[in-house]
C-alpha cells in the first residue's frame, strides 16, 4: 500500500526546485551559498587590501618617530603624511566596498530562498510539525543577518591576525610571543564568558516566552475569563511565571556586567603590558621608540578579529542553529515537478485502504476505508461526534498529515496533482471558518486578482450579496472590521462563497449549516443544487435532516469505519441522526 505522507510540497505552478540531495551531495543551503563564491572571492580581495592598508598608521608612526624626528626634514613629513592620508582613503573605500557587497549578497540570498522557505514552512505547519509558524522565516533572517554582519569579516580577517603577529615577531620575538599569549587569553576568556552567559540567557528567554504565551492565550479568551470571574486566579498564575522570568533576567544582566568589566580590564591591561615590554626593549636598546609605539598599534589590529570572533560567537551559534533547522526543513521537501498541463478535474474519487492516524493516539481515526464516489454526485457524510467525519473530509482534500493508503482523484493519486493547479478546482468550507486579513472580496476571491463578476456570482450563490452591499464599503470592507460585526452565520456564508468561487469540481463542506438560519440554509440548499446541476462532486458533513434530501448517497461513519453507504431510503427516525440507507459496505 502506498502512503500519502510525506505529502508533496505545496508549490507554485511552473516551479522547478532543486531536488532533495542524495547523500554526499551538498544540502539545500550549501547549494545556494555555493552560488555566492564570486562575491566571497571579491570580499577576500577587498579584505586583503583593507588589512594591508591597516598597517599605514603603524608605518607612518615608525617614519615620524624614527626618521622625521631625527632628521627634522619637513618634506619627508609632508610626503609621508600625504601617503598616509591617501592609503587610509583607499582602506576605507575597500572596507565600504566589501560591506556593500556583503549586504547585496545577503539580499540576494534572501530573495533566492524566501519563497522556498515560505512554502516549506507552510507545508511543515500543515503537517503539524511542532514548531513556531514563523520559525523558518526568522531562521532565514538570522542567517542573512549573520552572513552580512561582523562575523564574516571576523572570518576573512582572521588569517591577517597571523600576518600581524608575524610582523610583531619581526619587530622583536618577545613582542610576538606576548601577542600570541594575549590572543589565546582573549579567546579563552571570551568563550568561557559566552558559555556562562548563554546558559543564563537561554533560561531567561524560555521563561519570558512561557510568561508571554500564557498571557496571550488568556487575553485571546478575555471574554470567557471576564464572564466567569477567572481574572484574579489567572493573574496569580501569570505573576508567578513573570517573577521567575524577572529573577532569571536580573541574573543574566549581572553576569553580563561582570563579563563586560572583566573583558575591559583585560584589554586595557594588555595594552599596558605591551607598552611595558616595549619600553623594556627600548631601554635594552633592542628596538626603537617608534617600534615600541608601533608594536602597541600592531597588537590592536592583530587582535581585532579575535575580539570580533568572540563578540559574534552568539550570533554564530544562532546562525548555525538556524542553518541546521533550515536545511532539515528544505531537505525534507520533496521536489515539485514542473506542472504538467492538467486535464480539468472531473471529480471522481476513490479511497483505497485510507487510514488516518494522529500523534498521541494509539488507534487510527479512520480504519482502512475503501470507497468509490462518482463524479457529480452529492454525498452526505453523517455519524456521531468523533466518528471521523472531519478527518475524512481533510483526507479527501489531501491535507491530513497522518494518512496512509490512497486518495485517487480521477484515477490519479492526490499527491500527483500539483496543489497550485488542484486548489482552484476545490472548494472547502471547514468547520471553523477562518477569514484572512484583507477585504471581503479578497477573501471570496482567495486573494487572487480576478474579475469582480466572479466574486459577486460566488457571493450570490452563497446568498450573501445583499448582506455585503449593506456593509459600509461593500465588497471592499476589510474582514478585520467586518469580522467584528459579522455573525457566526454570516462568517460561515462568507466561507461558503469562498468555497463556491467558480463552482469548483470538488466541494467539501464541513457542517455548512451549523450556524445558519432558515434563510441561510435555503441559500445553502440552492448552492448545492446548482453545483449538482453543473456536475460537481459535493461532500457535505451534515447533522440537519433536511439537507439529506439533497444527497444522492449517504455515508454513515461510526468510530472511523463505514457503517453504511448508499442512497437514502427513509428519513431518520425521530430522535435519530442517521437515515435509513439501502446499502451496507
Ligand atoms: P464532530 O461531529 O464532533 O465534528 P467528527 O466526526 O468530525 O466529529 P473528527 O473531528 O474527525 O470527528 O475527529 C475524530 C476523532 O479524531 C476524535 O476522537 C478526535 O478527538 C480525534 N482527532 C481529531 N483531530 C485530531 C488531532 N489533530 N490529533 C489527535 N486526535 C484528533
XYZ file of C-alpha atoms and ligand atoms in Angstrom:
616
model
C 0.000 0.000 0.000
C 1.422 3.338 -0.920
C 1.488 6.098 1.599
C 0.150 9.624 1.422
C 2.911 11.011 3.609
C 5.167 12.855 3.295
C 2.939 14.963 1.138
C 4.202 16.816 -1.882
C 5.233 20.403 -1.409
C 2.565 22.994 -1.929
C 4.322 24.618 -4.820
C 3.551 27.277 -7.297
C 2.703 26.442 -10.848
C 5.590 26.179 -13.197
C 8.005 25.963 -10.351
C 11.193 23.907 -10.577
C 13.053 23.403 -7.376
C 16.292 21.673 -6.534
C 15.703 18.074 -5.675
C 16.370 16.829 -2.167
C 20.036 15.921 -2.203
C 21.210 12.386 -2.420
C 23.616 11.529 0.360
C 27.061 13.030 -0.229
C 25.684 15.932 -2.220
C 25.523 19.489 -0.954
C 22.465 20.223 1.131
C 19.922 22.909 0.271
C 21.514 25.950 1.909
C 25.022 24.959 0.804
C 23.783 24.744 -2.779
C 22.629 28.347 -2.544
C 25.741 29.505 -0.681
C 27.904 27.941 -3.385
C 26.413 30.366 -5.916
C 27.983 33.217 -3.897
C 31.580 32.077 -4.392
C 32.232 35.011 -6.761
C 31.150 37.516 -4.122
C 33.197 35.721 -1.450
C 36.295 35.937 -3.636
C 35.827 39.691 -4.045
C 35.249 40.111 -0.305
C 38.527 38.280 0.359
C 40.313 40.549 -2.150
C 38.878 43.763 -0.658
C 39.662 42.477 2.845
C 43.256 41.850 1.823
C 43.503 45.471 0.614
C 41.903 46.810 3.775
C 44.125 44.720 6.065
C 47.385 45.569 4.310
C 46.460 49.237 4.368
C 45.717 48.999 8.093
C 49.480 48.958 8.502
C 49.560 52.536 7.191
C 49.317 54.323 10.589
C 51.970 51.988 12.008
C 54.417 52.551 9.174
C 53.618 56.263 9.375
C 54.397 56.250 13.097
C 57.718 54.474 12.510
C 58.618 57.037 9.849
C 57.716 60.013 12.046
C 59.336 58.754 15.247
C 62.433 57.121 13.789
C 63.100 59.255 10.704
C 61.398 62.685 10.685
C 62.021 63.369 14.381
C 65.729 62.702 13.962
C 66.239 64.322 10.555
C 63.812 67.237 11.084
C 63.043 67.041 7.356
C 59.712 68.775 6.674
C 59.497 67.489 3.107
C 59.657 63.887 4.320
C 56.936 64.657 6.875
C 54.657 66.157 4.208
C 55.311 63.274 1.819
C 54.626 60.509 4.373
C 51.546 62.404 5.618
C 50.131 62.687 2.076
C 50.735 58.964 1.505
C 49.195 58.126 4.862
C 46.005 60.101 4.052
C 45.801 58.561 0.573
C 46.297 54.984 1.782
C 43.749 55.424 4.562
C 41.246 56.688 1.949
C 41.850 53.548 -0.111
C 41.474 51.401 3.009
C 38.111 52.976 3.883
C 36.979 52.574 0.276
C 37.910 48.857 0.302
C 36.051 48.364 3.593
C 32.994 50.157 2.233
C 33.075 48.045 -0.943
C 33.189 44.773 0.951
C 30.345 45.828 3.262
C 28.236 46.852 0.284
C 28.962 43.602 -1.500
C 28.002 41.628 1.580
C 24.713 43.480 2.082
C 23.766 42.955 -1.569
C 24.738 39.294 -1.386
C 22.603 38.987 1.766
C 19.588 40.437 -0.038
C 20.102 38.080 -2.964
C 20.470 35.160 -0.549
C 17.107 36.097 0.969
C 15.465 36.532 -2.439
C 16.706 33.143 -3.641
C 15.452 31.327 -0.578
C 12.441 33.188 0.791
C 9.831 31.604 -1.485
C 11.132 28.109 -0.815
C 11.357 28.736 2.916
C 7.835 30.186 2.976
C 6.467 27.137 1.138
C 8.449 24.688 3.252
C 7.367 26.428 6.482
C 3.749 26.386 5.340
C 3.907 22.686 4.498
C 5.589 21.877 7.816
C 2.788 23.727 9.590
C 0.217 21.795 7.588
C 1.963 18.574 8.578
C 1.592 19.663 12.187
C 5.326 19.641 12.822
C 5.893 21.125 16.238
C 7.492 24.483 15.622
C 6.522 28.127 15.663
C 4.866 29.054 12.342
C 7.270 31.965 11.895
C 10.396 29.977 12.814
C 11.612 29.217 9.243
C 11.414 32.852 8.139
C 13.083 34.028 11.380
C 15.797 31.450 10.730
C 16.315 32.794 7.229
C 16.513 36.300 8.657
C 19.032 35.253 11.341
C 21.180 33.520 8.744
C 21.095 36.530 6.414
C 21.971 38.886 9.266
C 24.917 36.735 10.277
C 26.148 36.455 6.693
C 26.002 40.216 6.258
C 27.373 41.090 9.695
C 30.691 41.277 11.504
C 31.005 37.517 11.801
C 32.006 37.181 8.138
C 34.581 39.967 8.461
C 35.975 38.218 11.534
C 36.426 35.055 9.454
C 38.067 36.741 6.442
C 40.231 38.966 8.653
C 41.446 36.175 10.943
C 44.311 34.999 8.657
C 45.605 38.569 8.862
C 45.955 38.180 12.614
C 48.738 35.715 11.858
C 50.353 38.200 9.451
C 50.281 40.998 12.044
C 51.583 38.740 14.791
C 54.330 37.743 12.344
C 55.155 41.457 11.948
C 55.369 41.743 15.760
C 57.816 38.825 15.742
C 59.857 40.750 13.186
C 59.955 43.776 15.479
C 61.051 41.517 18.336
C 60.231 37.871 19.168
C 59.138 38.782 22.732
C 56.518 41.147 21.311
C 55.316 38.349 19.025
C 55.013 35.822 21.860
C 53.231 38.273 24.126
C 50.629 38.958 21.446
C 50.123 35.185 20.969
C 49.515 34.830 24.714
C 47.053 37.759 24.635
C 45.150 36.260 21.676
C 44.804 32.917 23.466
C 43.737 34.550 26.754
C 41.160 36.705 24.912
C 39.707 33.669 23.137
C 39.575 31.517 26.260
C 38.020 34.265 28.383
C 35.594 35.235 25.626
C 34.318 31.704 25.044
C 34.169 30.916 28.757
C 32.083 34.027 29.332
C 29.926 33.211 26.329
C 29.145 29.727 27.650
C 28.211 31.036 31.073
C 26.080 33.833 29.644
C 24.289 31.707 27.064
C 23.009 29.243 29.655
C 21.574 32.088 31.679
C 20.209 33.975 28.632
C 18.520 30.852 27.225
C 16.894 30.077 30.564
C 15.642 33.685 30.696
C 14.302 33.557 27.137
C 12.439 30.321 27.863
C 10.809 31.744 30.968
C 9.964 35.008 29.144
C 8.342 33.059 26.308
C 6.334 30.930 28.739
C 5.046 34.012 30.546
C 4.087 35.860 27.358
C 2.482 32.789 25.745
C 0.471 32.239 28.903
C -0.721 35.823 28.779
C -1.520 35.742 25.053
C -3.665 32.636 25.418
C -5.633 34.163 28.281
C -6.105 37.512 26.509
C -7.454 35.690 23.459
C -10.190 34.285 25.653
C -10.693 37.504 27.606
C -14.495 37.363 27.319
C -14.730 33.894 28.852
C -12.275 34.878 31.578
C -14.284 38.007 32.439
C -17.680 36.309 32.244
C -16.719 33.682 34.794
C -14.598 35.940 37.045
C -11.396 33.961 36.418
C -9.192 37.052 36.168
C -7.578 37.071 39.626
C -6.776 33.321 39.517
C -5.110 33.707 36.142
C -3.256 36.853 37.244
C -1.777 34.992 40.243
C -0.532 32.234 37.935
C 0.944 34.741 35.486
C 2.659 36.690 38.282
C 4.409 33.545 39.486
C 5.682 32.885 35.949
C 6.731 36.502 35.499
C 8.584 36.584 38.812
C 10.745 33.621 37.789
C 11.439 35.368 34.481
C 12.468 38.629 36.214
C 14.790 36.794 38.614
C 16.472 34.975 35.762
C 16.809 38.189 33.752
C 18.403 40.008 36.672
C 20.918 37.166 36.991
C 21.741 37.407 33.262
C 22.200 41.170 33.444
C 24.514 40.909 36.452
C 26.574 38.286 34.715
C 26.761 40.402 31.532
C 28.018 43.367 33.573
C 30.688 41.186 35.266
C 31.839 39.788 31.910
C 31.980 43.247 30.344
C 34.120 44.633 33.178
C 36.472 41.653 33.018
C 36.904 41.989 29.237
C 37.555 45.733 29.509
C 40.122 45.142 32.271
C 41.829 42.558 30.098
C 42.021 44.843 27.041
C 43.471 47.787 28.947
C 45.892 45.545 30.818
C 47.048 44.006 27.539
C 47.845 47.444 26.097
C 49.680 48.449 29.267
C 51.715 45.249 29.381
C 52.634 45.531 25.697
C 53.841 49.099 26.290
C 55.850 47.988 29.336
C 57.537 45.215 27.368
C 58.203 47.677 24.532
C 59.727 50.164 26.992
C 61.917 47.402 28.452
C 63.153 46.509 24.968
C 63.805 50.202 24.153
C 65.791 50.604 27.404
C 67.774 47.488 26.469
C 68.377 49.041 23.057
C 66.639 46.108 21.292
C 64.024 48.223 19.477
C 63.497 51.894 18.689
C 60.911 54.142 20.415
C 58.954 54.193 17.134
C 58.841 50.387 17.118
C 57.547 50.428 20.684
C 54.594 52.676 19.763
C 54.040 50.772 16.504
C 54.009 47.438 18.371
C 51.159 48.656 20.521
C 49.062 49.647 17.488
C 50.009 46.448 15.668
C 48.780 44.341 18.556
C 45.489 46.309 18.492
C 44.830 45.472 14.840
C 46.170 41.905 15.202
C 43.698 41.121 17.992
C 40.760 42.952 16.397
C 39.459 39.861 14.509
C 39.839 37.807 17.698
C 37.627 40.307 19.535
C 35.161 40.211 16.625
C 35.020 36.404 16.751
C 34.282 36.474 20.467
C 31.625 39.186 20.023
C 29.937 37.432 17.096
C 30.042 33.996 18.714
C 26.459 34.018 19.980
C 25.305 35.280 16.562
C 27.316 32.463 15.006
C 25.732 29.882 17.339
C 22.242 31.202 16.471
C 23.047 31.237 12.764
C 24.366 27.689 12.992
C 21.140 26.522 14.649
C 19.105 28.381 12.000
C 21.240 26.846 9.259
C 20.624 23.347 10.643
C 16.860 23.852 11.021
C 16.509 25.396 7.555
C 18.483 22.608 5.936
C 16.350 19.979 7.648
C 13.216 21.798 6.552
C 14.275 22.299 2.929
C 15.860 18.871 2.537
C 12.643 17.272 3.767
C 10.748 18.922 0.921
C 10.113 16.642 -1.972
C 10.653 18.068 -5.421
C 7.626 19.560 -7.044
C 7.703 18.677 -10.714
C 7.051 21.272 -13.353
C 3.265 21.360 -13.566
C 2.108 19.260 -16.476
C -0.837 20.664 -18.412
C -3.708 19.307 -16.398
C -6.982 17.953 -17.603
C -9.903 19.505 -15.826
C -10.811 17.628 -12.681
C -13.978 15.577 -13.251
C -14.449 14.819 -9.583
C -14.427 11.007 -9.441
C -12.807 9.971 -6.178
C -11.622 6.573 -4.922
C -10.373 5.775 -1.469
C -8.130 2.749 -1.192
C -7.236 1.477 2.271
C -7.416 5.008 3.673
C -6.224 5.074 7.263
C -5.832 8.253 9.273
C -3.723 8.474 12.385
C -2.777 11.322 14.716
C 0.178 11.833 17.021
C -0.599 10.759 20.577
C -3.408 8.395 19.523
C -2.990 4.666 19.857
C -5.780 3.726 17.446
C -6.345 5.215 13.974
C -9.126 7.749 13.488
C -10.109 6.119 10.179
C -9.577 2.403 9.600
C -8.651 1.315 6.049
C -11.576 2.835 4.173
C -12.271 1.646 0.594
C -14.919 3.655 -1.230
C -15.799 4.936 -4.697
C -17.509 8.282 -5.268
C -18.923 9.092 -8.686
C -18.158 12.376 -10.408
C -21.053 14.793 -9.989
C -22.729 13.139 -7.034
C -23.687 14.767 -3.768
C -22.571 12.719 -0.775
C -23.775 13.438 2.715
C -21.464 12.262 5.484
C -23.187 11.592 8.781
C -22.358 9.911 12.047
C -21.963 10.591 15.749
C -19.493 13.130 17.148
C -15.906 11.946 16.925
C -16.751 9.359 14.237
C -14.041 10.808 11.977
C -16.169 12.861 9.551
C -13.966 15.977 9.568
C -10.857 13.825 9.376
C -12.274 12.061 6.309
C -13.031 15.471 4.744
C -9.420 16.537 5.259
C -8.126 13.244 3.848
C -10.303 13.776 0.761
C -8.578 17.133 0.300
C -5.118 15.624 0.865
C -4.411 17.845 3.857
C -4.383 15.273 6.661
C -0.722 14.690 7.551
C -1.048 11.231 9.069
C -2.869 9.497 6.226
C -1.817 6.232 4.640
C -3.463 4.490 1.731
C -4.601 6.302 -1.373
C -6.956 9.080 -2.333
C -7.368 9.000 -6.111
C -8.928 11.884 -7.993
C -9.986 10.815 -11.498
C -7.687 7.815 -11.031
C -4.609 9.856 -10.063
C -3.125 9.911 -6.594
C -3.902 13.269 -4.996
C -0.149 13.712 -4.428
C 0.397 13.730 -8.183
C -1.789 16.810 -8.620
C 0.249 19.961 -8.183
C -1.567 21.832 -5.459
C -1.423 25.169 -7.274
C -3.447 23.589 -10.099
C -5.702 21.406 -7.978
C -6.502 24.059 -5.327
C -8.617 26.299 -7.572
C -10.667 23.219 -8.573
C -11.512 22.533 -4.950
C -13.863 24.311 -2.596
C -13.541 23.733 1.141
C -15.610 25.087 3.956
C -14.007 23.958 7.226
C -15.891 23.536 10.466
C -14.201 26.619 11.960
C -14.281 29.264 9.257
C -11.041 31.269 9.182
C -11.138 34.531 7.288
C -7.864 36.244 6.410
C -6.727 39.855 6.774
C -7.976 41.640 3.647
C -11.287 42.727 2.150
C -14.400 40.620 1.764
C -13.751 40.484 -1.992
C -10.154 39.338 -1.357
C -11.381 36.532 0.866
C -14.031 35.329 -1.559
C -11.522 35.573 -4.435
C -8.986 33.580 -2.352
C -6.650 36.583 -2.691
C -6.362 36.118 -6.448
C -6.765 39.172 -8.670
C -9.885 38.122 -10.514
C -12.877 39.634 -12.218
C -15.265 41.152 -9.672
C -18.161 39.478 -11.542
C -16.913 36.086 -10.396
C -16.713 37.271 -6.796
C -20.285 38.548 -6.995
C -21.501 35.278 -8.530
C -19.933 33.307 -5.661
C -21.432 35.698 -3.100
C -24.852 35.372 -4.754
C -24.558 31.585 -4.757
C -23.907 31.701 -1.006
C -26.747 34.206 -0.559
C -24.617 36.995 0.920
C -24.582 39.511 -1.938
C -27.220 41.784 -0.373
C -25.650 41.495 3.062
C -22.241 42.565 1.669
C -23.796 45.512 -0.196
C -25.266 46.774 3.069
C -21.762 46.982 4.603
C -20.100 50.445 4.720
C -17.564 49.667 1.993
C -19.420 46.801 0.320
C -17.064 44.189 -1.073
C -14.077 46.347 -0.072
C -14.943 46.134 3.625
C -11.908 44.726 5.449
C -12.773 41.455 7.167
C -10.815 42.678 10.196
C -13.507 45.335 10.603
C -16.298 43.166 9.271
C -15.212 40.199 11.385
C -16.226 42.150 14.471
C -19.654 42.843 13.109
C -20.293 39.580 11.274
C -22.365 36.953 12.990
C -21.272 33.320 13.085
C -23.776 32.537 10.311
C -22.564 35.410 8.117
C -18.958 34.326 8.516
C -19.965 30.805 7.561
C -21.734 32.048 4.448
C -18.707 34.142 3.535
C -16.635 30.962 3.853
C -19.206 29.196 1.673
C -18.876 31.908 -1.001
C -15.099 31.376 -0.953
C -15.630 27.629 -1.382
C -18.103 28.167 -4.238
C -15.847 30.501 -6.239
C -16.079 29.448 -9.914
C -18.084 26.370 -8.900
C -15.097 24.067 -8.372
C -15.143 20.395 -9.429
C -14.964 19.082 -5.869
C -16.608 20.856 -2.956
C -16.221 19.699 0.642
C -18.489 21.350 3.184
C -17.880 20.520 6.850
C -21.083 21.229 8.766
C -22.003 24.093 6.432
C -25.297 24.793 8.143
C -24.072 24.733 11.752
C -24.701 28.471 12.250
C -27.280 29.150 9.561
C -30.844 30.386 9.942
C -33.650 29.194 7.659
C -32.721 31.750 5.000
C -29.064 30.706 5.106
C -29.995 27.052 4.941
C -32.197 27.710 1.925
C -29.290 29.535 0.214
C -27.023 26.579 1.019
C -29.571 24.160 -0.439
C -29.768 26.221 -3.645
C -25.962 26.364 -3.865
C -25.663 22.576 -3.526
C -28.379 22.072 -6.158
C -26.569 24.459 -8.528
C -23.336 22.521 -8.033
C -25.166 19.252 -8.661
C -26.724 20.664 -11.846
C -23.242 21.587 -13.051
C -21.987 18.041 -12.383
C -19.747 18.968 -9.431
C -18.918 16.428 -6.750
C -20.078 17.616 -3.358
C -19.366 16.192 0.090
C -21.247 17.665 2.987
C -20.973 16.714 6.599
C -24.411 17.343 7.984
C -26.441 16.868 11.088
C -29.603 18.566 9.711
C -32.090 16.110 8.298
C -33.495 18.406 5.612
C -30.118 18.683 3.858
C -30.008 14.905 3.485
C -32.700 15.115 0.823
C -30.167 16.841 -1.458
C -27.740 13.930 -1.239
C -27.521 11.196 -3.862
C -25.868 8.898 -1.364
C -25.257 8.990 2.339
C -22.117 7.749 4.028
C -22.632 6.761 7.636
C -19.383 6.721 9.623
C -19.068 5.133 13.005
C -15.844 5.034 15.042
C -13.755 5.606 11.931
C -15.386 2.840 9.888
C -18.033 2.882 7.165
C -21.266 1.715 8.774
C -23.445 2.281 5.705
C -23.124 3.828 2.268
C -25.908 4.177 -0.270
C -28.984 6.125 -1.317
C -31.345 7.292 1.393
C -34.432 5.130 1.580
C -36.061 6.790 4.545
C -35.547 9.922 6.610
C -34.004 9.454 10.053
C -36.419 8.244 12.670
C -37.412 10.786 15.359
C -34.513 11.269 17.782
C -32.087 9.642 15.323
C -29.479 11.416 13.211
C -28.815 8.628 10.781
C -31.261 7.978 7.936
C -32.104 4.557 6.529
C -29.644 3.719 3.788
C -30.134 0.864 1.394
C -26.574 -0.438 1.192
C -24.031 -1.668 3.647
C -20.283 -1.596 2.970
P -17.794 16.174 15.103
O -19.105 15.752 14.509
O -17.897 16.362 16.575
O -17.166 17.318 14.416
P -16.113 14.281 13.665
O -16.842 13.047 13.293
O -15.939 15.299 12.600
O -16.770 14.913 14.958
P -13.269 14.296 13.871
O -13.105 15.755 14.079
O -12.916 13.754 12.557
O -14.732 13.828 14.271
O -12.407 13.551 14.979
C -12.402 12.136 15.053
C -11.540 11.719 16.223
O -10.197 12.085 15.952
C -11.915 12.361 17.533
O -11.833 11.374 18.536
C -10.876 13.421 17.753
O -10.588 13.557 19.119
C -9.667 12.849 17.020
N -8.830 13.895 16.441
C -9.192 14.816 15.540
N -8.152 15.628 15.235
C -7.114 15.188 15.972
C -5.759 15.592 16.113
N -5.257 16.629 15.414
N -4.985 14.917 16.958
C -5.457 13.877 17.659
N -6.726 13.427 17.571
C -7.549 14.075 16.746
